[in-house]
Amino acid sequence: MIIQLKNSVSLEQANKLASENQSFCIQLDDKILLISGSGVKSVPQDLESFTDKFWVFANDIQLASKAFNPAKRKITLANVEIGGDTKNTLLIGGPCSVESEEQIRSSAELLKSLGLTTLRGGCYKPRTSPYSFQGMGLDGLKLLAKMREDYGLNVITEARDATHIEEIIDYTDVIQVGAKAMYDQGILRACAKTSKPVLIKRGFGTTLQEFVQAAEFVLSGGNPNVILCERGLRTFETGTRFTLDLCGVAWLQEYTNLPIVLDPSHAMGYAYGVPVLARACVAMGIDGLLIEAHPNPKVAKSDASQQLDHAQFSDLLQSLRPVAESVGYKMV
Ligand code: PEP
Ligand code: MN
């Protein structure tokens, strides 16, 4: 249940009421809310006189639900906004991993030359083998910060586990919570305490309910700036790396108020399929698209087979513009 308190209730009083009622207390826009589990179906007696409005839910998708707020949340980054009524589809580009200054500078220059704003690059990589490249760590974060400074780009990078989450929060503009990390409570709880945008990727074996509940951890802790990212599920199919759940995207659009980013690169796993899949994604009217691109994919230290080269990335952007326009969006 979500209870919106009357304007006369102070934050201090609200926090006290929340602890007496095992609820979260957050400020959202100019309102103070108390949030408890969806098992609570009526306003507790001691809260009745403080209650302005309340919402009852069938399950624990509450703050993220259209039933609570049908308006899509707006997320503001430097030079660009997504969600709300912006109808922007943000193209996030860059390599799987930050590998060297030369490499990430080449990616930053590409984005800048195309008029794009947001550079990705992993520094702490959640690899499936301990013998694979694990990322540059803090040195990589410093390179991303340099690119932000030199090119005025937003940067997005992923947290692998809670040991370095504070570093990630300090250095990045958008915190990426990876598919394997989305159950990490340490990461989610730390993300709840910052106001920086958080892009949560859906685990490859995660139901939509569990996925949005991960977002609820961040939202109920007080950070409203959450973006959902579908990046493919593991199915019986082995021809492609994963199976992009576009049905799930339609479900998220119907029932949640959070901006949605799609990642065809990790879903497909092979560069040949990324452009056509990306166009299908943009045709759904989405808030963002995450595409891996590398100056020389053949020598990439992670996800080499799925990364576009820079010419392919530029061509893709041109081909996406009319698709976005056909559904009332624009590529930014
Ligand atoms: C990535 O974005 O490079 C990544 C590791 O993604 P995922 O968490 O979706 O596997
Ligand atoms: Mn990758």
CSV table of N, CA and C in Angstrom, one decimal, residues 216-318:
chain,number,residue,atom,x,y,z
A,216,GLU,N,11.8,-1.8,-7.5
A,216,GLU,CA,11.1,-1.3,-6.3
A,216,GLU,C,12.1,-1.1,-5.1
A,217,PHE,N,13.2,-1.9,-5.0
A,217,PHE,CA,14.2,-1.7,-4.0
A,217,PHE,C,14.8,-0.3,-4.0
A,218,VAL,N,15.1,0.1,-5.3
A,218,VAL,CA,15.7,1.4,-5.5
A,218,VAL,C,14.7,2.5,-5.2
A,219,LEU,N,13.5,2.3,-5.8
A,219,LEU,CA,12.4,3.4,-5.6
A,219,LEU,C,12.0,3.6,-4.2
A,220,SER,N,11.8,2.5,-3.5
A,220,SER,CA,11.3,2.6,-2.1
A,220,SER,C,12.3,3.1,-1.2
A,221,GLY,N,13.6,3.0,-1.6
A,221,GLY,CA,14.7,3.6,-0.8
A,221,GLY,C,14.9,5.1,-1.0
A,222,GLY,N,14.1,5.6,-2.0
A,222,GLY,CA,14.1,7.1,-2.2
A,222,GLY,C,14.8,7.6,-3.5
A,223,ASN,N,15.2,6.7,-4.4
A,223,ASN,CA,15.7,7.2,-5.6
A,223,ASN,C,14.7,6.9,-6.7
A,224,PRO,N,14.1,8.0,-7.2
A,224,PRO,CA,13.0,7.7,-8.2
A,224,PRO,C,13.5,7.5,-9.7
A,225,ASN,N,14.8,7.7,-9.9
A,225,ASN,CA,15.4,7.7,-11.2
A,225,ASN,C,15.8,6.3,-11.7
A,226,VAL,N,14.9,5.5,-12.0
A,226,VAL,CA,15.2,4.1,-12.4
A,226,VAL,C,14.7,3.9,-13.8
A,227,ILE,N,15.6,3.2,-14.5
A,227,ILE,CA,15.3,2.9,-15.9
A,227,ILE,C,15.4,1.3,-16.0
A,228,LEU,N,14.5,0.7,-16.7
A,228,LEU,CA,14.5,-0.7,-16.9
A,228,LEU,C,15.1,-1.1,-18.2
A,229,CYS,N,15.9,-2.1,-18.3
A,229,CYS,CA,16.6,-2.6,-19.5
A,229,CYS,C,16.4,-4.1,-19.8
A,230,GLU,N,15.7,-4.4,-20.9
A,230,GLU,CA,15.5,-5.7,-21.3
A,230,GLU,C,16.7,-6.1,-22.2
A,231,ARG,N,17.4,-7.2,-21.9
A,231,ARG,CA,18.6,-7.6,-22.7
A,231,ARG,C,18.6,-9.0,-23.1
A,232,GLY,N,17.5,-9.7,-23.0
A,232,GLY,CA,17.4,-11.1,-23.5
A,232,GLY,C,17.4,-12.1,-22.4
A,233,LEU,N,16.6,-13.2,-22.7
A,233,LEU,CA,16.4,-14.3,-21.7
A,233,LEU,C,17.1,-15.5,-22.3
A,234,ARG,N,17.4,-16.4,-21.4
A,234,ARG,CA,18.0,-17.7,-21.8
A,234,ARG,C,16.8,-18.6,-22.1
A,235,THR,N,16.8,-19.2,-23.3
A,235,THR,CA,15.7,-20.1,-23.7
A,235,THR,C,16.4,-21.4,-24.2
A,236,PHE,N,15.6,-22.3,-24.8
A,236,PHE,CA,16.2,-23.5,-25.4
A,236,PHE,C,17.1,-23.2,-26.6
A,237,GLU,N,16.9,-22.0,-27.2
A,237,GLU,CA,17.6,-21.7,-28.5
A,237,GLU,C,19.1,-21.4,-28.3
A,238,THR,N,19.9,-22.0,-29.1
A,238,THR,CA,21.3,-21.8,-29.0
A,238,THR,C,21.9,-21.0,-30.2
A,239,GLY,N,21.1,-20.8,-31.3
A,239,GLY,CA,21.5,-20.1,-32.5
A,239,GLY,C,21.9,-18.7,-32.2
A,240,THR,N,21.1,-18.1,-31.3
A,240,THR,CA,21.4,-16.7,-30.9
A,240,THR,C,21.8,-16.7,-29.4
A,241,ARG,N,22.4,-15.7,-28.9
A,241,ARG,CA,23.0,-15.7,-27.6
A,241,ARG,C,21.9,-15.8,-26.5
A,242,PHE,N,20.9,-14.9,-26.7
A,242,PHE,CA,19.7,-14.9,-25.8
A,242,PHE,C,18.5,-14.7,-26.7
A,243,THR,N,17.3,-14.6,-26.1
A,243,THR,CA,16.1,-14.3,-26.8
A,243,THR,C,15.5,-13.0,-26.2
A,244,LEU,N,15.5,-11.9,-27.1
A,244,LEU,CA,15.0,-10.6,-26.6
A,244,LEU,C,13.5,-10.7,-26.3
A,245,ASP,N,13.1,-10.4,-25.1
A,245,ASP,CA,11.7,-10.6,-24.8
A,245,ASP,C,10.8,-9.3,-25.1
A,246,LEU,N,10.4,-9.2,-26.4
A,246,LEU,CA,9.7,-8.0,-26.8
A,246,LEU,C,8.3,-8.1,-26.2
A,247,CYS,N,7.7,-9.3,-25.9
A,247,CYS,CA,6.4,-9.4,-25.3
A,247,CYS,C,6.5,-8.8,-23.9
A,248,GLY,N,7.6,-9.1,-23.2
A,248,GLY,CA,7.9,-8.5,-21.9
A,248,GLY,C,7.9,-7.0,-21.9
A,249,VAL,N,8.5,-6.5,-23.0
A,249,VAL,CA,8.6,-5.0,-23.1
A,249,VAL,C,7.2,-4.4,-23.2
A,250,ALA,N,6.3,-5.1,-24.0
A,250,ALA,CA,4.9,-4.6,-24.1
A,250,ALA,C,4.3,-4.6,-22.7
A,251,TRP,N,4.6,-5.7,-22.0
A,251,TRP,CA,4.0,-5.8,-20.6
A,251,TRP,C,4.5,-4.7,-19.7
A,252,LEU,N,5.8,-4.4,-19.8
A,252,LEU,CA,6.4,-3.3,-19.0
A,252,LEU,C,5.8,-2.0,-19.4
A,253,GLN,N,5.5,-1.8,-20.7
A,253,GLN,CA,4.9,-0.5,-21.1
A,253,GLN,C,3.5,-0.4,-20.6
A,254,GLU,N,2.8,-1.5,-20.5
A,254,GLU,CA,1.4,-1.5,-20.1
A,254,GLU,C,1.3,-1.2,-18.6
A,255,TYR,N,2.1,-1.9,-17.8
A,255,TYR,CA,1.9,-1.9,-16.4
A,255,TYR,C,2.9,-1.0,-15.5
A,256,THR,N,4.0,-0.5,-16.1
A,256,THR,CA,4.9,0.2,-15.3
A,256,THR,C,5.1,1.7,-15.8
A,257,ASN,N,5.5,2.5,-15.0
A,257,ASN,CA,5.7,3.9,-15.3
A,257,ASN,C,7.2,4.3,-15.5
A,258,LEU,N,8.1,3.3,-15.7
A,258,LEU,CA,9.5,3.6,-15.8
A,258,LEU,C,10.0,3.6,-17.2
A,259,PRO,N,10.9,4.4,-17.5
A,259,PRO,CA,11.5,4.4,-18.9
A,259,PRO,C,12.1,3.1,-19.2
A,260,ILE,N,12.1,2.7,-20.5
A,260,ILE,CA,12.5,1.4,-20.9
A,260,ILE,C,13.6,1.5,-22.0
A,261,VAL,N,14.7,0.8,-21.7
A,261,VAL,CA,15.8,0.8,-22.7
A,261,VAL,C,16.0,-0.7,-23.1
A,262,LEU,N,16.2,-0.9,-24.4
A,262,LEU,CA,16.4,-2.2,-24.9
A,262,LEU,C,17.9,-2.4,-25.4
A,263,ASP,N,18.4,-3.6,-25.2
A,263,ASP,CA,19.8,-3.9,-25.5
A,263,ASP,C,19.8,-5.1,-26.5
A,264,PRO,N,19.7,-4.8,-27.8
A,264,PRO,CA,19.7,-5.9,-28.7
A,264,PRO,C,21.1,-6.5,-28.9
A,265,SER,N,22.2,-5.8,-28.5
A,265,SER,CA,23.6,-6.4,-28.6
A,265,SER,C,23.7,-7.6,-27.8
A,266,HIS,N,23.4,-7.6,-26.5
A,266,HIS,CA,23.6,-8.8,-25.7
A,266,HIS,C,22.6,-9.9,-26.0
A,267,ALA,N,21.4,-9.5,-26.4
A,267,ALA,CA,20.4,-10.4,-26.8
A,267,ALA,C,20.8,-11.3,-28.0
A,268,MET,N,21.2,-10.6,-29.0
A,268,MET,CA,21.6,-11.3,-30.3
A,268,MET,C,22.9,-12.0,-30.1
A,269,GLY,N,23.9,-11.3,-29.6
A,269,GLY,CA,25.2,-11.9,-29.5
A,269,GLY,C,26.1,-11.9,-30.7
A,270,TYR,N,25.5,-11.5,-31.9
A,270,TYR,CA,26.2,-11.5,-33.1
A,270,TYR,C,25.9,-10.2,-33.8
A,271,ALA,N,27.0,-9.5,-34.3
A,271,ALA,CA,26.8,-8.2,-34.9
A,271,ALA,C,25.9,-8.2,-36.1
A,272,TYR,N,25.8,-9.3,-36.8
A,272,TYR,CA,25.0,-9.2,-38.1
A,272,TYR,C,23.5,-9.0,-37.7
A,273,GLY,N,23.1,-9.4,-36.6
A,273,GLY,CA,21.7,-9.3,-36.2
A,273,GLY,C,21.3,-8.1,-35.5
A,274,VAL,N,22.3,-7.3,-35.0
A,274,VAL,CA,22.0,-6.2,-34.2
A,274,VAL,C,21.2,-5.1,-34.9
A,275,PRO,N,21.6,-4.7,-36.1
A,275,PRO,CA,20.8,-3.6,-36.7
A,275,PRO,C,19.3,-3.9,-36.9
A,276,VAL,N,19.0,-5.0,-37.4
A,276,VAL,CA,17.6,-5.4,-37.7
A,276,VAL,C,16.8,-5.5,-36.4
A,277,LEU,N,17.5,-6.0,-35.4
A,277,LEU,CA,16.8,-6.2,-34.1
A,277,LEU,C,16.6,-4.8,-33.5
A,278,ALA,N,17.6,-3.9,-33.6
A,278,ALA,CA,17.6,-2.6,-33.1
A,278,ALA,C,16.4,-1.8,-33.7
A,279,ARG,N,16.2,-2.0,-35.0
A,279,ARG,CA,15.0,-1.3,-35.7
A,279,ARG,C,13.7,-1.8,-35.1
A,280,ALA,N,13.6,-3.1,-34.9
A,280,ALA,CA,12.4,-3.7,-34.3
A,280,ALA,C,12.2,-3.1,-32.9
A,281,CYS,N,13.2,-2.9,-32.1
A,281,CYS,CA,13.1,-2.3,-30.8
A,281,CYS,C,12.6,-0.9,-30.8
A,282,VAL,N,13.2,-0.1,-31.7
A,282,VAL,CA,12.8,1.3,-31.8
A,282,VAL,C,11.4,1.5,-32.3
A,283,ALA,N,11.0,0.5,-33.1
A,283,ALA,CA,9.6,0.6,-33.6
A,283,ALA,C,8.6,0.4,-32.4
A,284,MET,N,9.0,-0.1,-31.3
A,284,MET,CA,8.1,-0.3,-30.2
A,284,MET,C,7.9,1.0,-29.4
A,285,GLY,N,8.6,2.1,-29.8
A,285,GLY,CA,8.4,3.3,-29.0
A,285,GLY,C,9.1,3.2,-27.7
A,286,ILE,N,10.4,3.3,-27.6
A,286,ILE,CA,11.1,3.0,-26.4
A,286,ILE,C,12.0,4.3,-26.0
A,287,ASP,N,12.4,4.3,-24.8
A,287,ASP,CA,13.1,5.4,-24.2
A,287,ASP,C,14.6,5.4,-24.5
A,288,GLY,N,15.1,4.2,-24.8
A,288,GLY,CA,16.6,4.1,-25.1
A,288,GLY,C,16.9,2.8,-25.7
A,289,LEU,N,18.1,2.8,-26.3
A,289,LEU,CA,18.7,1.7,-27.0
A,289,LEU,C,20.1,1.6,-26.6
A,290,LEU,N,20.6,0.4,-26.2
A,290,LEU,CA,22.0,0.3,-25.8
A,290,LEU,C,22.7,-0.6,-26.8
A,291,ILE,N,23.7,0.0,-27.5
A,291,ILE,CA,24.3,-0.7,-28.6
A,291,ILE,C,25.8,-0.8,-28.3
A,292,GLU,N,26.4,-2.0,-28.4
A,292,GLU,CA,27.9,-2.1,-28.2
A,292,GLU,C,28.6,-1.8,-29.5
A,293,ALA,N,29.6,-0.9,-29.5
A,293,ALA,CA,30.3,-0.6,-30.7
A,293,ALA,C,31.8,-0.4,-30.3
A,294,HIS,N,32.7,-0.9,-31.1
A,294,HIS,CA,34.1,-0.9,-30.8
A,294,HIS,C,34.9,-0.4,-32.0
A,295,PRO,N,36.0,0.3,-31.8
A,295,PRO,CA,36.7,0.8,-33.0
A,295,PRO,C,37.3,-0.4,-33.8
A,296,ASN,N,37.5,-1.5,-33.2
A,296,ASN,CA,38.0,-2.7,-33.9
A,296,ASN,C,37.5,-3.9,-33.2
A,297,PRO,N,36.2,-4.3,-33.6
A,297,PRO,CA,35.6,-5.4,-32.8
A,297,PRO,C,36.4,-6.7,-32.8
A,298,LYS,N,37.1,-7.0,-33.8
A,298,LYS,CA,37.9,-8.2,-33.9
A,298,LYS,C,38.8,-8.4,-32.7
A,299,VAL,N,39.4,-7.3,-32.2
A,299,VAL,CA,40.3,-7.4,-31.1
A,299,VAL,C,39.7,-7.0,-29.7
A,300,ALA,N,38.4,-6.9,-29.7
A,300,ALA,CA,37.7,-6.5,-28.4
A,300,ALA,C,38.0,-7.6,-27.3
A,301,LYS,N,38.2,-7.1,-26.1
A,301,LYS,CA,38.6,-8.0,-25.0
A,301,LYS,C,37.4,-8.7,-24.4
A,302,SER,N,36.2,-8.2,-24.7
A,302,SER,CA,34.9,-8.9,-24.3
A,302,SER,C,33.8,-8.7,-25.3
A,303,ASP,N,32.9,-9.6,-25.4
A,303,ASP,CA,31.8,-9.5,-26.3
A,303,ASP,C,32.2,-9.1,-27.8
A,304,ALA,N,33.3,-9.7,-28.3
A,304,ALA,CA,33.8,-9.3,-29.6
A,304,ALA,C,32.8,-9.6,-30.7
A,305,SER,N,32.1,-10.7,-30.6
A,305,SER,CA,31.3,-11.1,-31.8
A,305,SER,C,30.0,-10.2,-32.0
A,306,GLN,N,29.6,-9.5,-30.9
A,306,GLN,CA,28.4,-8.7,-31.1
A,306,GLN,C,28.6,-7.2,-31.3
A,307,GLN,N,29.8,-6.8,-31.2
A,307,GLN,CA,30.1,-5.3,-31.2
A,307,GLN,C,30.1,-4.8,-32.7
A,308,LEU,N,29.4,-3.7,-33.0
A,308,LEU,CA,29.5,-3.1,-34.3
A,308,LEU,C,30.8,-2.4,-34.5
A,309,ASP,N,31.2,-2.2,-35.7
A,309,ASP,CA,32.3,-1.3,-35.9
A,309,ASP,C,31.7,0.1,-36.0
A,310,HIS,N,32.6,1.1,-36.1
A,310,HIS,CA,32.0,2.5,-36.1
A,310,HIS,C,31.2,2.9,-37.3
A,311,ALA,N,31.6,2.3,-38.5
A,311,ALA,CA,30.8,2.6,-39.7
A,311,ALA,C,29.4,1.9,-39.6
A,312,GLN,N,29.4,0.7,-39.0
A,312,GLN,CA,28.1,0.0,-38.9
A,312,GLN,C,27.2,0.8,-37.9
A,313,PHE,N,27.9,1.3,-36.8
A,313,PHE,CA,27.1,2.1,-35.8
A,313,PHE,C,26.5,3.4,-36.4
A,314,SER,N,27.3,4.1,-37.2
A,314,SER,CA,26.8,5.3,-37.8
A,314,SER,C,25.7,5.0,-38.8
A,315,ASP,N,25.8,3.9,-39.6
A,315,ASP,CA,24.7,3.5,-40.5
A,315,ASP,C,23.5,3.2,-39.7
A,316,LEU,N,23.7,2.5,-38.6
A,316,LEU,CA,22.5,2.1,-37.8
A,316,LEU,C,21.7,3.3,-37.3
A,317,LEU,N,22.5,4.3,-36.8
A,317,LEU,CA,21.8,5.5,-36.3
A,317,LEU,C,20.9,6.1,-37.5
A,318,GLN,N,21.5,6.2,-38.7
A,318,GLN,CA,20.7,6.8,-39.8
A,318,GLN,C,19.5,6.0,-40.0
